[in-house]
Coordinates of C-alpha atoms in Angstrom, one line a residue:
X1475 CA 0.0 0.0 0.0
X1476 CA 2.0 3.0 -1.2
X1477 CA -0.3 5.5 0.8
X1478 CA -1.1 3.3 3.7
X1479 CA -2.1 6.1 6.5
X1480 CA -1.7 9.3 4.1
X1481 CA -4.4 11.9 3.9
X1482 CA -5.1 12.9 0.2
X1483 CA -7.3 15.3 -2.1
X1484 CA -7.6 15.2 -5.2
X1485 CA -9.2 18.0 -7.4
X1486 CA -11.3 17.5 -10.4
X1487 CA -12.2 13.8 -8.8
X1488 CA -16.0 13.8 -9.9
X1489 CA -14.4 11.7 -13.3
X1490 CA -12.1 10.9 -15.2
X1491 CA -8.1 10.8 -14.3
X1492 CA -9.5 12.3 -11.4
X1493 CA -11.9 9.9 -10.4
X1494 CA -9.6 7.2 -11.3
X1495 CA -6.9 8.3 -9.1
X1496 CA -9.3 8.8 -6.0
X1497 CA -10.1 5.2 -6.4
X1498 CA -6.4 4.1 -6.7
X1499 CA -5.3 6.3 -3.8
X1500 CA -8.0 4.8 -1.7
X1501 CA -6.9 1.3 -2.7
X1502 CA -3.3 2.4 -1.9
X1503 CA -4.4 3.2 2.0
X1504 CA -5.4 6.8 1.6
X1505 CA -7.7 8.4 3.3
X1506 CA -8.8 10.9 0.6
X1507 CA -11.5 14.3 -0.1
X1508 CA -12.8 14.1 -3.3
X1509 CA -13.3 17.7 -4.4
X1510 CA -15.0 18.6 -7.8
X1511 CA -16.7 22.0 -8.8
X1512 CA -19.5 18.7 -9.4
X1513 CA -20.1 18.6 -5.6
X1514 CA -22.3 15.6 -6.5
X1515 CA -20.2 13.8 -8.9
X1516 CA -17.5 14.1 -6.4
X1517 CA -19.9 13.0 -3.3
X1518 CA -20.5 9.6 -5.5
X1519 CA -17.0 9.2 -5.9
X1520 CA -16.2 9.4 -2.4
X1521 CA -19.4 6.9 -1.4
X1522 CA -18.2 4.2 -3.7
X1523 CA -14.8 4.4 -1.8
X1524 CA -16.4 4.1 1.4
X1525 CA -18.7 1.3 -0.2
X1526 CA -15.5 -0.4 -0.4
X1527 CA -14.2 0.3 2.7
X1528 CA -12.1 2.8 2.7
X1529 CA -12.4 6.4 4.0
X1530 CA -13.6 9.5 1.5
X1531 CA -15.6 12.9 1.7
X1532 CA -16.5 14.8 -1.3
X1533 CA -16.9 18.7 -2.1
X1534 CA -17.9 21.1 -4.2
X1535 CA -14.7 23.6 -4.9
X1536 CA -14.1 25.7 -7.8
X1537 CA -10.6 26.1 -7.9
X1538 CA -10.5 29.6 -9.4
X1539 CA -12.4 30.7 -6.3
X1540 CA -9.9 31.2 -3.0
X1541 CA -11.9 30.8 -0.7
X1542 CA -13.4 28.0 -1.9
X1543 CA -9.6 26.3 -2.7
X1544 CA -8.7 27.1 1.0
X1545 CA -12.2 25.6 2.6
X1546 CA -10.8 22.6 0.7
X1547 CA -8.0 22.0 2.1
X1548 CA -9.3 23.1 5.4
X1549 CA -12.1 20.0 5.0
X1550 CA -8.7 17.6 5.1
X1551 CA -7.2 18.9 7.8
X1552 CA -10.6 18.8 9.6
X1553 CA -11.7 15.2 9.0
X1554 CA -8.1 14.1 9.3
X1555 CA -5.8 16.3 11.3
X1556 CA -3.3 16.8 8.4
X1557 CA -2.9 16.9 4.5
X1558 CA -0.6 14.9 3.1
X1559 CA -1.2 14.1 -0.5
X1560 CA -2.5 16.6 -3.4
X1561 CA -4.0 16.1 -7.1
X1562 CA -4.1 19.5 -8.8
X1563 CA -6.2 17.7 -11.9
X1564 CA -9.1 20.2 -12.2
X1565 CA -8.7 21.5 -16.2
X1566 CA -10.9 22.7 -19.1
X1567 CA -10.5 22.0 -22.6
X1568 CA -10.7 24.8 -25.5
X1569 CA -14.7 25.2 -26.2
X1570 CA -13.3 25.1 -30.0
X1571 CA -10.1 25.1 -32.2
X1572 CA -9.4 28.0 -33.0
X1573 CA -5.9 29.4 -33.6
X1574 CA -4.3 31.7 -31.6
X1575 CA -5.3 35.5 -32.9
X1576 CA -9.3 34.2 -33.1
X1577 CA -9.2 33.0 -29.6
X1578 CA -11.6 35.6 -28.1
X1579 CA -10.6 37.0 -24.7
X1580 CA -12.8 35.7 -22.1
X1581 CA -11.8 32.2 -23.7
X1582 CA -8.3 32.8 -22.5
X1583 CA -9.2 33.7 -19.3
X1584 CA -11.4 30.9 -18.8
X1585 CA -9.0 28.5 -19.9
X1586 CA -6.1 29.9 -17.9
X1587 CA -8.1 30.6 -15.0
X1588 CA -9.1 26.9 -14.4
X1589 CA -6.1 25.3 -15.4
X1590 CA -3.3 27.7 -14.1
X1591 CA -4.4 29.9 -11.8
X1592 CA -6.5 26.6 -10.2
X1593 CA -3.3 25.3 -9.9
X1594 CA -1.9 28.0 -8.3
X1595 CA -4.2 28.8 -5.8
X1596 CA -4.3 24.9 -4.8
X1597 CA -0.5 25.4 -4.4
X1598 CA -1.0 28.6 -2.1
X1599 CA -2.8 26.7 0.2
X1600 CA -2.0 23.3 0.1
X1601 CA 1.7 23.4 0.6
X1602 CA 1.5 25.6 4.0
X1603 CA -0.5 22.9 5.1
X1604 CA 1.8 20.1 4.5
X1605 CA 4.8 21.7 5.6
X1606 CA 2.9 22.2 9.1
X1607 CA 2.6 18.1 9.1
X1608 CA 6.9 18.0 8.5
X1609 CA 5.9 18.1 4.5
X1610 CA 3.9 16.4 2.0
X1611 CA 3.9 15.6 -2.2
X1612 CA 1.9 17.5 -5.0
X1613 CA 1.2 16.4 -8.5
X1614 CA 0.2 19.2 -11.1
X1615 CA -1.9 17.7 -14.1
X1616 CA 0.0 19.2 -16.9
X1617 CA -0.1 17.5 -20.2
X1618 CA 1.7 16.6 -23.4
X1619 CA 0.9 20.3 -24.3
X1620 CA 2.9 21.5 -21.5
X1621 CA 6.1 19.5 -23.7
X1622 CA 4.9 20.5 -27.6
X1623 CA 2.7 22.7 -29.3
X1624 CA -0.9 21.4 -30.5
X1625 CA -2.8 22.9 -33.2
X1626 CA -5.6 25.3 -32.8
X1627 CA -5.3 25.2 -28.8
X1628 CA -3.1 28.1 -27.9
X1629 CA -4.8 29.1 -24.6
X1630 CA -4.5 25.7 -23.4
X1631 CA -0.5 24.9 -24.5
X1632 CA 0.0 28.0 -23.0
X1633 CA -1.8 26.7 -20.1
X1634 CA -0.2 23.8 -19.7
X1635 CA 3.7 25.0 -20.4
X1636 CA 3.2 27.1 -17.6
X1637 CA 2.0 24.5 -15.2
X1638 CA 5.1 22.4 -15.3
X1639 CA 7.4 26.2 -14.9
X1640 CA 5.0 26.7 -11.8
X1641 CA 5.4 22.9 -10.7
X1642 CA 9.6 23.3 -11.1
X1643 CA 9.3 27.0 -8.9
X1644 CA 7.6 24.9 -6.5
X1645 CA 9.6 22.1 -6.0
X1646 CA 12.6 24.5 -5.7
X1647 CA 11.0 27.2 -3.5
X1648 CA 9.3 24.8 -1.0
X1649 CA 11.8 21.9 -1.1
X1650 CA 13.5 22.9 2.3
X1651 CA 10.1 22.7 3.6
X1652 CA 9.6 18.8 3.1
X1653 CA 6.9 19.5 0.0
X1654 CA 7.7 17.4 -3.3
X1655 CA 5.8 19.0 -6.3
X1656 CA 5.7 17.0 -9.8
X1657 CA 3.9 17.0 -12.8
X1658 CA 1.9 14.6 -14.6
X1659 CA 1.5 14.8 -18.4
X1660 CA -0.9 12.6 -19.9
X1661 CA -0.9 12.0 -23.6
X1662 CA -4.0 11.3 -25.1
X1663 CA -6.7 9.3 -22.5
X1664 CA -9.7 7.9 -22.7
X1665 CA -11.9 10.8 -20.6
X1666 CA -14.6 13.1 -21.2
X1667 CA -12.1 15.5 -21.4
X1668 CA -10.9 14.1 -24.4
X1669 CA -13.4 12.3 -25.8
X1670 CA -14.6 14.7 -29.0
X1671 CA -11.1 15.2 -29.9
X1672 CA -9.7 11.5 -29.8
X1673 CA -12.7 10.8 -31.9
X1674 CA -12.8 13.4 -34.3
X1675 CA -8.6 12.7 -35.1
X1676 CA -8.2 9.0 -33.9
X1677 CA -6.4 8.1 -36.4
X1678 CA -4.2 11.0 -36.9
X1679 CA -3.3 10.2 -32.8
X1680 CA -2.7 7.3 -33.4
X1681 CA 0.4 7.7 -35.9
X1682 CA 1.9 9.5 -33.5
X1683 CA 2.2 7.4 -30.4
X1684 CA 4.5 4.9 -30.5
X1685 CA 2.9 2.5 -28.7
X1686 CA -0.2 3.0 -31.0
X1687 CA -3.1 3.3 -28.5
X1688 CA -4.8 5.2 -26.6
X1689 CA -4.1 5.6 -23.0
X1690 CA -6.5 4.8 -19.6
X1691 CA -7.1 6.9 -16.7
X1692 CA -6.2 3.9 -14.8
X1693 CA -2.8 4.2 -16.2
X1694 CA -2.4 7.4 -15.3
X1695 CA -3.2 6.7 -11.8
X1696 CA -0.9 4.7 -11.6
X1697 CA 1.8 7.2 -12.6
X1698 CA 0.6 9.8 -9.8
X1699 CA 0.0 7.6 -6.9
X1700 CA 3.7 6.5 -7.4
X1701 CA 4.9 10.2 -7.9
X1702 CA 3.0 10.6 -4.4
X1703 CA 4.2 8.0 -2.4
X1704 CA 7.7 7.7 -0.8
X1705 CA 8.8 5.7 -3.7
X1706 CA 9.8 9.0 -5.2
X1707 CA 11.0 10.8 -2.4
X1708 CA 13.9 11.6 -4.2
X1709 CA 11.6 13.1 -6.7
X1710 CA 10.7 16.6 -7.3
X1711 CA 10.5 19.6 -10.2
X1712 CA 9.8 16.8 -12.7
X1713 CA 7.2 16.9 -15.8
X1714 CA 6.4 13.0 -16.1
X1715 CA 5.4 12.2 -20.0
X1716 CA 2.6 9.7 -19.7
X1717 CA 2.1 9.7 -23.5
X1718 CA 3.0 6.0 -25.3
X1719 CA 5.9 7.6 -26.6
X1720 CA 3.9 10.6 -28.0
X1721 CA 6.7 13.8 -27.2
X1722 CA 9.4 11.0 -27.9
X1723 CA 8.7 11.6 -31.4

């Protein structure tokens, strides 16, 4: 059990990589607060860990609201007396590709705001509270547009480049303070997220990942739940590719 005793959250945990990591963390011993800005998606997640026996609450939390990010991490430390463990995975995806110069304003803002400034706000509070408990690990959902360019998504690569600077910043700033801080950068998955773009260019995906499939969100995980654990404890300021191959090209 790689998180036997830890205490865990996990943002964006309503579905998808989220979900799927909630699930994983609970089977790796965690105790773990769903949060979602679907407070009910998230509460189901959380009662089907308890359903098999572990312990879970879920929340509603918008992650570009502060005060909503720091009653989050409060909740942990409530029900568990410390915070341990963090998934920054709450994202958006572009409402449409468009390139760069007809990406309307609010659209960047949107975009950024969720998956950047989300991030950073999580990091604001999260990391005081694990370097209270003697420290703690954090893994950013980046993406393989945080390592290469993609077509028609410039808000987003933007987006995501700048998670894995602000994920390196971390790890070096808050190092001394027993707080490891990785990212994740899944390639192409198998989520809602994803779903209208994998199908519209499945094939054209395809060609590029070496390993010639599409990824899971079980997968994925995986890949966090190890980055969190004291497996990696020598690990920190490092963008994991989680891709098949995909920026190896």
């Amino acid at each position: 059990m790689l998180l036997r005793g830890k205490v865990a959250l996990v943002t964006g945990g309503a579905s998808g990589i989220g979900r799927a990591t909630a699930l994983r963390m609970a089977e790796e011993g965690a105790r773990v607060l769903v949060a979602d800005r679907d407070g009910e998606g998230a509460a189901r997640v959380a009662e089907t860990i308890r359903q098999a026996g572990g312990e879970a609450h879920g929340q509603a939390c918008d992650v570009t609201v502060e005060a909503e990010v720091a009653g989050m991490v409060r909740a942990a430390c409530d029900a568990w007396g410390r915070l341990d463990c963090a998934f920054n995975n709450a994202g958006v995806a572009p409402a449409e590709a468009l390139p760069l110069a007809e990406i309307p304003p609010e659209e960047w803002s949107r975009v950024l705001g969720v998956n950047l400034t989300g991030v950073f706000l999580c990091l604001r509070h999260q990391i005081p509270a694990m370097a209270a408990g003697g420290g703690g690990a954090i893994v950013n959902t980046a993406s393989i547009a945080g390592r290469i360019a993609l077509p028609k998504a410039g808000a987003y690569v933007a987006a995501k480049h700048a998670v894995i600077g602000l994920t390196r910043s971390a790890a070096l700033d808050h190092a001394g303070q027993g707080v490891r801080v990785n990212a994740i950068c899944p390639g192409y998955v198998e989520t809602p997220l994803a779903s209208r773009s994998i199908e519209r260019r499945r094939e054209a995906i395809l060609a590029r990942v070496p390993l010639g499939r599409i990824g899971t969100v079980e997968e994925i995980a995986d890949a966090v739940v190890w980055l969190l654990s004291d497996r990696a404890g020598f690990v920190t300021g490092e963008a994991l590719a989680a891709d098949g191959g995909h920026t190896s090209n």
